[in-house]
Amino acid sequence: MGKVVQAPLGTEFEKDDLVVGIVRHPDPVPCPACAVGQWDMCRNGLYTERGIKQRDGFGSEFYTVEPTHLVKIDPSLGILGVLLEPTTVVAKAWEQVEKIGNRAYWDPHKVVVIGAGPIGLLAALLGVQKGLDVYVVDVVNTGLKPDLVQQLGAHYYVGPLSPVLKDADVVIECSGVGHVVFDVIENVGSYSVVCLTGVSASGTHLDLDVGAISRGVVLENQTVVGSVNANRTHYEMAAKALDKADKDWLGKIITRKVHIDNFEQAFEHNVDDVKVIIEFLH
């Protein structure tokens, strides 16, 4: 998140606006998806990403960005605007889930979110805003994470996955842990939509009954979809979700602020850390 220092004439931005830069940029060809503004679905892999692929990131005291790739946030959010980009990840995930679910009769009630990190908590937030019964699964029994889930009006669950998954309509997997991903696919119920947002480490080998997994997916009309990154539409969706959210609750997600001079401290693991942010201004 940044504050506008100087904006070109003729744009929607003015000095002192709070803004967030969009990470992914369309490929220069462009592919058919990039040509219509859906660069998160780039078909040829020639897209670029700030701080990830072929473009410098936003981690500096000053940066420039094209107005087309900048999103204004409500001033009432203040520092909470740093949660916009992670919220875009789950805004897109929910969009994909709903598009898939609506391919036929669909009346979802129960959502299971795997992982109570910032992405998982924000996925749960959007589920609660949609009026669904949300369960958040994690491995810790006490501390900030269970409290945040309960304050959200959702259920916090620790234990084997099969009981909580059997009647789930939607599962949003945010841990990226390989064996957990396959536990979800093996144990989820019929006509469910599983959305994977976590990125698993390569080189992990598991002993799986592939036939049983594929048989379940086919015979139970299950869908597994991966979702990553976001386009401008998802940034706008995320901004609306944060505007509606309880600001005190959002503030508790940011557990520590570290100045850039001491950036190493941001990577130290504290038990109750959820979202650690790095500040640049003195």
PDB file of N, CA and C in Angstrom, residues 88-174:
ATOM      1  N   THR A  88      -7.606 -10.068  -2.775  1.00  0.00           N
ATOM      2  CA  THR A  88      -7.906 -10.331  -4.190  1.00  0.00           C
ATOM      3  C   THR A  88      -7.757 -11.812  -4.516  1.00  0.00           C
ATOM      4  N   VAL A  89      -6.817 -12.487  -3.827  1.00  0.00           N
ATOM      5  CA  VAL A  89      -6.593 -13.911  -4.079  1.00  0.00           C
ATOM      6  C   VAL A  89      -7.862 -14.705  -3.786  1.00  0.00           C
ATOM      7  N   VAL A  90      -8.491 -14.410  -2.650  1.00  0.00           N
ATOM      8  CA  VAL A  90      -9.690 -15.167  -2.279  1.00  0.00           C
ATOM      9  C   VAL A  90     -10.935 -14.628  -2.977  1.00  0.00           C
ATOM     10  N   ALA A  91     -10.918 -13.356  -3.379  1.00  0.00           N
ATOM     11  CA  ALA A  91     -12.038 -12.833  -4.167  1.00  0.00           C
ATOM     12  C   ALA A  91     -12.129 -13.588  -5.488  1.00  0.00           C
ATOM     13  N   LYS A  92     -10.979 -13.806  -6.128  1.00  0.00           N
ATOM     14  CA  LYS A  92     -10.969 -14.583  -7.365  1.00  0.00           C
ATOM     15  C   LYS A  92     -11.360 -16.028  -7.094  1.00  0.00           C
ATOM     16  N   ALA A  93     -10.842 -16.611  -5.994  1.00  0.00           N
ATOM     17  CA  ALA A  93     -11.172 -17.994  -5.676  1.00  0.00           C
ATOM     18  C   ALA A  93     -12.681 -18.165  -5.521  1.00  0.00           C
ATOM     19  N   TRP A  94     -13.302 -17.259  -4.804  1.00  0.00           N
ATOM     20  CA  TRP A  94     -14.760 -17.343  -4.625  1.00  0.00           C
ATOM     21  C   TRP A  94     -15.499 -17.163  -5.950  1.00  0.00           C
ATOM     22  N   GLU A  95     -14.999 -16.276  -6.806  1.00  0.00           N
ATOM     23  CA  GLU A  95     -15.616 -16.100  -8.125  1.00  0.00           C
ATOM     24  C   GLU A  95     -15.566 -17.406  -8.915  1.00  0.00           C
ATOM     25  N   GLN A  96     -14.417 -18.094  -8.881  1.00  0.00           N
ATOM     26  CA  GLN A  96     -14.285 -19.356  -9.598  1.00  0.00           C
ATOM     27  C   GLN A  96     -15.215 -20.413  -9.015  1.00  0.00           C
ATOM     28  N   VAL A  97     -15.272 -20.483  -7.688  1.00  0.00           N
ATOM     29  CA  VAL A  97     -16.153 -21.453  -7.025  1.00  0.00           C
ATOM     30  C   VAL A  97     -17.601 -21.247  -7.444  1.00  0.00           C
ATOM     31  N   GLU A  98     -18.056 -20.011  -7.449  1.00  0.00           N
ATOM     32  CA  GLU A  98     -19.459 -19.729  -7.761  1.00  0.00           C
ATOM     33  C   GLU A  98     -19.780 -19.999  -9.232  1.00  0.00           C
ATOM     34  N   LYS A  99     -18.839 -19.694 -10.102  1.00  0.00           N
ATOM     35  CA  LYS A  99     -19.069 -19.989 -11.522  1.00  0.00           C
ATOM     36  C   LYS A  99     -19.195 -21.485 -11.757  1.00  0.00           C
ATOM     37  N   ILE A 100     -18.351 -22.266 -11.090  1.00  0.00           N
ATOM     38  CA  ILE A 100     -18.409 -23.719 -11.251  1.00  0.00           C
ATOM     39  C   ILE A 100     -19.684 -24.279 -10.623  1.00  0.00           C
ATOM     40  N   GLY A 101     -19.988 -23.817  -9.416  1.00  0.00           N
ATOM     41  CA  GLY A 101     -21.174 -24.321  -8.734  1.00  0.00           C
ATOM     42  C   GLY A 101     -22.447 -24.062  -9.514  1.00  0.00           C
ATOM     43  N   ASN A 102     -22.523 -22.923 -10.157  1.00  0.00           N
ATOM     44  CA  ASN A 102     -23.742 -22.537 -10.873  1.00  0.00           C
ATOM     45  C   ASN A 102     -23.880 -23.202 -12.234  1.00  0.00           C
ATOM     46  N   ARG A 103     -23.011 -24.188 -12.534  1.00  0.00           N
ATOM     47  CA  ARG A 103     -23.170 -24.917 -13.795  1.00  0.00           C
ATOM     48  C   ARG A 103     -24.434 -25.778 -13.772  1.00  0.00           C
ATOM     49  N   ALA A 104     -24.954 -26.021 -12.575  1.00  0.00           N
ATOM     50  CA  ALA A 104     -26.176 -26.812 -12.403  1.00  0.00           C
ATOM     51  C   ALA A 104     -26.850 -26.330 -11.121  1.00  0.00           C
ATOM     52  N   TYR A 105     -27.846 -27.084 -10.632  1.00  0.00           N
ATOM     53  CA  TYR A 105     -28.491 -26.710  -9.368  1.00  0.00           C
ATOM     54  C   TYR A 105     -27.422 -26.585  -8.289  1.00  0.00           C
ATOM     55  N   TRP A 106     -27.485 -25.487  -7.520  1.00  0.00           N
ATOM     56  CA  TRP A 106     -26.476 -25.272  -6.481  1.00  0.00           C
ATOM     57  C   TRP A 106     -27.065 -24.425  -5.369  1.00  0.00           C
ATOM     58  N   ASP A 107     -27.033 -24.942  -4.169  1.00  0.00           N
ATOM     59  CA  ASP A 107     -27.548 -24.217  -3.011  1.00  0.00           C
ATOM     60  C   ASP A 107     -26.591 -24.450  -1.841  1.00  0.00           C
ATOM     61  N   PRO A 108     -25.403 -23.822  -1.891  1.00  0.00           N
ATOM     62  CA  PRO A 108     -24.364 -24.116  -0.881  1.00  0.00           C
ATOM     63  C   PRO A 108     -24.721 -23.565   0.494  1.00  0.00           C
ATOM     64  N   HIS A 109     -24.298 -24.303   1.518  1.00  0.00           N
ATOM     65  CA  HIS A 109     -24.508 -23.869   2.896  1.00  0.00           C
ATOM     66  C   HIS A 109     -23.211 -23.907   3.696  1.00  0.00           C
ATOM     67  N   LYS A 110     -22.437 -24.978   3.537  1.00  0.00           N
ATOM     68  CA  LYS A 110     -21.266 -25.177   4.392  1.00  0.00           C
ATOM     69  C   LYS A 110     -19.971 -24.992   3.606  1.00  0.00           C
ATOM     70  N   VAL A 111     -19.068 -24.207   4.182  1.00  0.00           N
ATOM     71  CA  VAL A 111     -17.765 -23.947   3.589  1.00  0.00           C
ATOM     72  C   VAL A 111     -16.682 -24.374   4.577  1.00  0.00           C
ATOM     73  N   VAL A 112     -15.675 -25.058   4.086  1.00  0.00           N
ATOM     74  CA  VAL A 112     -14.516 -25.417   4.906  1.00  0.00           C
ATOM     75  C   VAL A 112     -13.292 -24.731   4.319  1.00  0.00           C
ATOM     76  N   VAL A 113     -12.619 -23.958   5.145  1.00  0.00           N
ATOM     77  CA  VAL A 113     -11.383 -23.279   4.747  1.00  0.00           C
ATOM     78  C   VAL A 113     -10.232 -23.978   5.453  1.00  0.00           C
ATOM     79  N   ILE A 114      -9.261 -24.433   4.693  1.00  0.00           N
ATOM     80  CA  ILE A 114      -8.104 -25.123   5.262  1.00  0.00           C
ATOM     81  C   ILE A 114      -6.970 -24.126   5.440  1.00  0.00           C
ATOM     82  N   GLY A 115      -6.605 -23.865   6.691  1.00  0.00           N
ATOM     83  CA  GLY A 115      -5.522 -22.935   6.991  1.00  0.00           C
ATOM     84  C   GLY A 115      -6.052 -21.629   7.554  1.00  0.00           C
ATOM     85  N   ALA A 116      -5.477 -21.193   8.687  1.00  0.00           N
ATOM     86  CA  ALA A 116      -5.928 -19.953   9.342  1.00  0.00           C
ATOM     87  C   ALA A 116      -4.858 -18.874   9.275  1.00  0.00           C
ATOM     88  N   GLY A 117      -4.104 -18.865   8.177  1.00  0.00           N
ATOM     89  CA  GLY A 117      -3.206 -17.746   7.911  1.00  0.00           C
ATOM     90  C   GLY A 117      -4.006 -16.584   7.344  1.00  0.00           C
ATOM     91  N   PRO A 118      -3.338 -15.534   6.860  1.00  0.00           N
ATOM     92  CA  PRO A 118      -4.075 -14.385   6.335  1.00  0.00           C
ATOM     93  C   PRO A 118      -4.988 -14.732   5.168  1.00  0.00           C
ATOM     94  N   ILE A 119      -4.533 -15.601   4.252  1.00  0.00           N
ATOM     95  CA  ILE A 119      -5.373 -15.975   3.119  1.00  0.00           C
ATOM     96  C   ILE A 119      -6.591 -16.763   3.600  1.00  0.00           C
ATOM     97  N   GLY A 120      -6.374 -17.718   4.502  1.00  0.00           N
ATOM     98  CA  GLY A 120      -7.486 -18.500   5.016  1.00  0.00           C
ATOM     99  C   GLY A 120      -8.499 -17.655   5.764  1.00  0.00           C
ATOM    100  N   LEU A 121      -8.028 -16.747   6.600  1.00  0.00           N
ATOM    101  CA  LEU A 121      -8.941 -15.891   7.362  1.00  0.00           C
ATOM    102  C   LEU A 121      -9.731 -14.965   6.439  1.00  0.00           C
ATOM    103  N   LEU A 122      -9.081 -14.454   5.406  1.00  0.00           N
ATOM    104  CA  LEU A 122      -9.796 -13.586   4.464  1.00  0.00           C
ATOM    105  C   LEU A 122     -10.776 -14.396   3.615  1.00  0.00           C
ATOM    106  N   ALA A 123     -10.433 -15.641   3.291  1.00  0.00           N
ATOM    107  CA  ALA A 123     -11.389 -16.512   2.594  1.00  0.00           C
ATOM    108  C   ALA A 123     -12.609 -16.754   3.472  1.00  0.00           C
ATOM    109  N   ALA A 124     -12.379 -16.953   4.767  1.00  0.00           N
ATOM    110  CA  ALA A 124     -13.479 -17.151   5.701  1.00  0.00           C
ATOM    111  C   ALA A 124     -14.331 -15.889   5.814  1.00  0.00           C
ATOM    112  N   LEU A 125     -13.677 -14.733   5.829  1.00  0.00           N
ATOM    113  CA  LEU A 125     -14.407 -13.463   5.875  1.00  0.00           C
ATOM    114  C   LEU A 125     -15.394 -13.356   4.731  1.00  0.00           C
ATOM    115  N   LEU A 126     -14.935 -13.645   3.506  1.00  0.00           N
ATOM    116  CA  LEU A 126     -15.828 -13.546   2.354  1.00  0.00           C
ATOM    117  C   LEU A 126     -16.952 -14.570   2.433  1.00  0.00           C
ATOM    118  N   GLY A 127     -16.655 -15.770   2.959  1.00  0.00           N
ATOM    119  CA  GLY A 127     -17.694 -16.776   3.123  1.00  0.00           C
ATOM    120  C   GLY A 127     -18.763 -16.329   4.094  1.00  0.00           C
ATOM    121  N   VAL A 128     -18.352 -15.720   5.209  1.00  0.00           N
ATOM    122  CA  VAL A 128     -19.315 -15.203   6.188  1.00  0.00           C
ATOM    123  C   VAL A 128     -20.135 -14.067   5.576  1.00  0.00           C
ATOM    124  N   GLN A 129     -19.480 -13.200   4.810  1.00  0.00           N
ATOM    125  CA  GLN A 129     -20.205 -12.109   4.156  1.00  0.00           C
ATOM    126  C   GLN A 129     -21.246 -12.624   3.172  1.00  0.00           C
ATOM    127  N   LYS A 130     -21.047 -13.825   2.643  1.00  0.00           N
ATOM    128  CA  LYS A 130     -22.006 -14.428   1.729  1.00  0.00           C
ATOM    129  C   LYS A 130     -23.120 -15.171   2.470  1.00  0.00           C
ATOM    130  N   GLY A 131     -23.070 -15.158   3.804  1.00  0.00           N
ATOM    131  CA  GLY A 131     -24.111 -15.792   4.595  1.00  0.00           C
ATOM    132  C   GLY A 131     -23.975 -17.294   4.724  1.00  0.00           C
ATOM    133  N   LEU A 132     -22.770 -17.825   4.516  1.00  0.00           N
ATOM    134  CA  LEU A 132     -22.555 -19.264   4.570  1.00  0.00           C
ATOM    135  C   LEU A 132     -22.035 -19.693   5.950  1.00  0.00           C
ATOM    136  N   ASP A 133     -22.186 -20.976   6.240  1.00  0.00           N
ATOM    137  CA  ASP A 133     -21.700 -21.551   7.493  1.00  0.00           C
ATOM    138  C   ASP A 133     -20.250 -21.961   7.282  1.00  0.00           C
ATOM    139  N   VAL A 134     -19.329 -21.239   7.912  1.00  0.00           N
ATOM    140  CA  VAL A 134     -17.903 -21.365   7.604  1.00  0.00           C
ATOM    141  C   VAL A 134     -17.165 -22.083   8.734  1.00  0.00           C
ATOM    142  N   TYR A 135     -16.361 -23.079   8.344  1.00  0.00           N
ATOM    143  CA  TYR A 135     -15.469 -23.783   9.264  1.00  0.00           C
ATOM    144  C   TYR A 135     -14.040 -23.521   8.823  1.00  0.00           C
ATOM    145  N   VAL A 136     -13.189 -23.145   9.760  1.00  0.00           N
ATOM    146  CA  VAL A 136     -11.777 -22.917   9.462  1.00  0.00           C
ATOM    147  C   VAL A 136     -10.961 -23.997  10.168  1.00  0.00           C
ATOM    148  N   VAL A 137     -10.139 -24.703   9.412  1.00  0.00           N
ATOM    149  CA  VAL A 137      -9.349 -25.823   9.934  1.00  0.00           C
ATOM    150  C   VAL A 137      -7.895 -25.400  10.075  1.00  0.00           C
ATOM    151  N   ASP A 138      -7.311 -25.663  11.233  1.00  0.00           N
ATOM    152  CA  ASP A 138      -5.895 -25.397  11.429  1.00  0.00           C
ATOM    153  C   ASP A 138      -5.364 -26.391  12.459  1.00  0.00           C
ATOM    154  N   VAL A 139      -4.099 -26.222  12.851  1.00  0.00           N
ATOM    155  CA  VAL A 139      -3.466 -27.205  13.734  1.00  0.00           C
ATOM    156  C   VAL A 139      -3.256 -26.699  15.155  1.00  0.00           C
ATOM    157  N   VAL A 140      -3.438 -25.381  15.385  1.00  0.00           N
ATOM    158  CA  VAL A 140      -3.237 -24.846  16.736  1.00  0.00           C
ATOM    159  C   VAL A 140      -4.573 -24.759  17.467  1.00  0.00           C
ATOM    160  N   ASN A 141      -4.552 -25.071  18.761  1.00  0.00           N
ATOM    161  CA  ASN A 141      -5.785 -25.103  19.549  1.00  0.00           C
ATOM    162  C   ASN A 141      -6.086 -23.803  20.266  1.00  0.00           C
ATOM    163  N   THR A 142      -5.059 -23.016  20.536  1.00  0.00           N
ATOM    164  CA  THR A 142      -5.255 -21.800  21.322  1.00  0.00           C
ATOM    165  C   THR A 142      -4.587 -20.616  20.637  1.00  0.00           C
ATOM    166  N   GLY A 143      -4.840 -19.441  21.184  1.00  0.00           N
ATOM    167  CA  GLY A 143      -4.170 -18.259  20.671  1.00  0.00           C
ATOM    168  C   GLY A 143      -5.065 -17.391  19.808  1.00  0.00           C
ATOM    169  N   LEU A 144      -4.436 -16.564  19.005  1.00  0.00           N
ATOM    170  CA  LEU A 144      -5.147 -15.550  18.231  1.00  0.00           C
ATOM    171  C   LEU A 144      -6.026 -16.136  17.133  1.00  0.00           C
ATOM    172  N   LYS A 145      -5.547 -17.162  16.446  1.00  0.00           N
ATOM    173  CA  LYS A 145      -6.290 -17.677  15.295  1.00  0.00           C
ATOM    174  C   LYS A 145      -7.681 -18.197  15.666  1.00  0.00           C
ATOM    175  N   PRO A 146      -7.810 -19.056  16.679  1.00  0.00           N
ATOM    176  CA  PRO A 146      -9.164 -19.477  17.071  1.00  0.00           C
ATOM    177  C   PRO A 146     -10.040 -18.296  17.476  1.00  0.00           C
ATOM    178  N   ASP A 147      -9.452 -17.317  18.161  1.00  0.00           N
ATOM    179  CA  ASP A 147     -10.226 -16.144  18.579  1.00  0.00           C
ATOM    180  C   ASP A 147     -10.722 -15.356  17.377  1.00  0.00           C
ATOM    181  N   LEU A 148      -9.865 -15.167  16.371  1.00  0.00           N
ATOM    182  CA  LEU A 148     -10.271 -14.413  15.182  1.00  0.00           C
ATOM    183  C   LEU A 148     -11.411 -15.115  14.445  1.00  0.00           C
ATOM    184  N   VAL A 149     -11.320 -16.424  14.343  1.00  0.00           N
ATOM    185  CA  VAL A 149     -12.373 -17.184  13.664  1.00  0.00           C
ATOM    186  C   VAL A 149     -13.697 -17.056  14.415  1.00  0.00           C
ATOM    187  N   GLN A 150     -13.647 -17.202  15.723  1.00  0.00           N
ATOM    188  CA  GLN A 150     -14.873 -17.104  16.518  1.00  0.00           C
ATOM    189  C   GLN A 150     -15.464 -15.697  16.464  1.00  0.00           C
ATOM    190  N   GLN A 151     -14.611 -14.668  16.508  1.00  0.00           N
ATOM    191  CA  GLN A 151     -15.094 -13.289  16.408  1.00  0.00           C
ATOM    192  C   GLN A 151     -15.747 -13.014  15.058  1.00  0.00           C
ATOM    193  N   LEU A 152     -15.300 -13.742  14.055  1.00  0.00           N
ATOM    194  CA  LEU A 152     -15.881 -13.599  12.712  1.00  0.00           C
ATOM    195  C   LEU A 152     -17.272 -14.216  12.632  1.00  0.00           C
ATOM    196  N   GLY A 153     -17.604 -15.085  13.591  1.00  0.00           N
ATOM    197  CA  GLY A 153     -18.876 -15.799  13.549  1.00  0.00           C
ATOM    198  C   GLY A 153     -18.766 -17.114  12.816  1.00  0.00           C
ATOM    199  N   ALA A 154     -17.538 -17.617  12.683  1.00  0.00           N
ATOM    200  CA  ALA A 154     -17.301 -18.908  12.026  1.00  0.00           C
ATOM    201  C   ALA A 154     -16.895 -19.934  13.077  1.00  0.00           C
ATOM    202  N   HIS A 155     -16.675 -21.175  12.635  1.00  0.00           N
ATOM    203  CA  HIS A 155     -16.301 -22.267  13.526  1.00  0.00           C
ATOM    204  C   HIS A 155     -14.825 -22.590  13.329  1.00  0.00           C
ATOM    205  N   TYR A 156     -14.128 -22.832  14.431  1.00  0.00           N
ATOM    206  CA  TYR A 156     -12.720 -23.217  14.363  1.00  0.00           C
ATOM    207  C   TYR A 156     -12.618 -24.702  14.651  1.00  0.00           C
ATOM    208  N   TYR A 157     -11.861 -25.422  13.811  1.00  0.00           N
ATOM    209  CA  TYR A 157     -11.815 -26.881  13.913  1.00  0.00           C
ATOM    210  C   TYR A 157     -10.383 -27.383  13.876  1.00  0.00           C
ATOM    211  N   VAL A 158     -10.056 -28.260  14.827  1.00  0.00           N
ATOM    212  CA  VAL A 158      -8.777 -28.965  14.843  1.00  0.00           C
ATOM    213  C   VAL A 158      -9.073 -30.452  14.953  1.00  0.00           C
ATOM    214  N   GLY A 159      -8.543 -31.247  14.035  1.00  0.00           N
ATOM    215  CA  GLY A 159      -8.797 -32.682  14.088  1.00  0.00           C
ATOM    216  C   GLY A 159      -8.756 -33.307  12.719  1.00  0.00           C
ATOM    217  N   PRO A 160      -9.136 -34.583  12.627  1.00  0.00           N
ATOM    218  CA  PRO A 160      -9.138 -35.262  11.326  1.00  0.00           C
ATOM    219  C   PRO A 160     -10.103 -34.583  10.358  1.00  0.00           C
ATOM    220  N   LEU A 161      -9.740 -34.606   9.069  1.00  0.00           N
ATOM    221  CA  LEU A 161     -10.513 -33.852   8.082  1.00  0.00           C
ATOM    222  C   LEU A 161     -11.841 -34.505   7.706  1.00  0.00           C
ATOM    223  N   SER A 162     -11.894 -35.829   7.701  1.00  0.00           N
ATOM    224  CA  SER A 162     -13.092 -36.492   7.168  1.00  0.00           C
ATOM    225  C   SER A 162     -14.399 -36.041   7.823  1.00  0.00           C
ATOM    226  N   PRO A 163     -14.496 -35.865   9.145  1.00  0.00           N
ATOM    227  CA  PRO A 163     -15.776 -35.461   9.734  1.00  0.00           C
ATOM    228  C   PRO A 163     -16.243 -34.077   9.285  1.00  0.00           C
ATOM    229  N   VAL A 164     -15.310 -33.128   9.170  1.00  0.00           N
ATOM    230  CA  VAL A 164     -15.711 -31.767   8.831  1.00  0.00           C
ATOM    231  C   VAL A 164     -15.955 -31.598   7.332  1.00  0.00           C
ATOM    232  N   LEU A 165     -15.382 -32.491   6.518  1.00  0.00           N
ATOM    233  CA  LEU A 165     -15.498 -32.345   5.062  1.00  0.00           C
ATOM    234  C   LEU A 165     -16.712 -33.052   4.452  1.00  0.00           C
ATOM    235  N   LYS A 166     -17.244 -34.051   5.129  1.00  0.00           N
ATOM    236  CA  LYS A 166     -18.195 -34.955   4.480  1.00  0.00           C
ATOM    237  C   LYS A 166     -19.435 -34.251   3.931  1.00  0.00           C
ATOM    238  N   ASP A 167     -19.878 -33.160   4.569  1.00  0.00           N
ATOM    239  CA  ASP A 167     -21.067 -32.464   4.072  1.00  0.00           C
ATOM    240  C   ASP A 167     -20.753 -31.050   3.601  1.00  0.00           C
ATOM    241  N   ALA A 168     -19.478 -30.804   3.255  1.00  0.00           N
ATOM    242  CA  ALA A 168     -19.089 -29.470   2.783  1.00  0.00           C
ATOM    243  C   ALA A 168     -19.500 -29.273   1.330  1.00  0.00           C
ATOM    244  N   ASP A 169     -20.022 -28.110   1.035  1.00  0.00           N
ATOM    245  CA  ASP A 169     -20.347 -27.755  -0.349  1.00  0.00           C
ATOM    246  C   ASP A 169     -19.146 -27.129  -1.056  1.00  0.00           C
ATOM    247  N   VAL A 170     -18.353 -26.394  -0.279  1.00  0.00           N
ATOM    248  CA  VAL A 170     -17.187 -25.688  -0.820  1.00  0.00           C
ATOM    249  C   VAL A 170     -16.013 -25.914   0.121  1.00  0.00           C
ATOM    250  N   VAL A 171     -14.842 -26.169  -0.460  1.00  0.00           N
ATOM    251  CA  VAL A 171     -13.607 -26.218   0.311  1.00  0.00           C
ATOM    252  C   VAL A 171     -12.609 -25.280  -0.357  1.00  0.00           C
ATOM    253  N   ILE A 172     -12.063 -24.362   0.430  1.00  0.00           N
ATOM    254  CA  ILE A 172     -11.004 -23.490  -0.073  1.00  0.00           C
ATOM    255  C   ILE A 172      -9.728 -23.852   0.669  1.00  0.00           C
ATOM    256  N   GLU A 173      -8.779 -24.439  -0.057  1.00  0.00           N
ATOM    257  CA  GLU A 173      -7.551 -24.965   0.525  1.00  0.00           C
ATOM    258  C   GLU A 173      -6.475 -23.885   0.455  1.00  0.00           C
ATOM    259  N   CYS A 174      -6.030 -23.428   1.620  1.00  0.00           N
ATOM    260  CA  CYS A 174      -5.078 -22.316   1.681  1.00  0.00           C
ATOM    261  C   CYS A 174      -3.745 -22.698   2.313  1.00  0.00           C
TER     262      CYS A 174
END
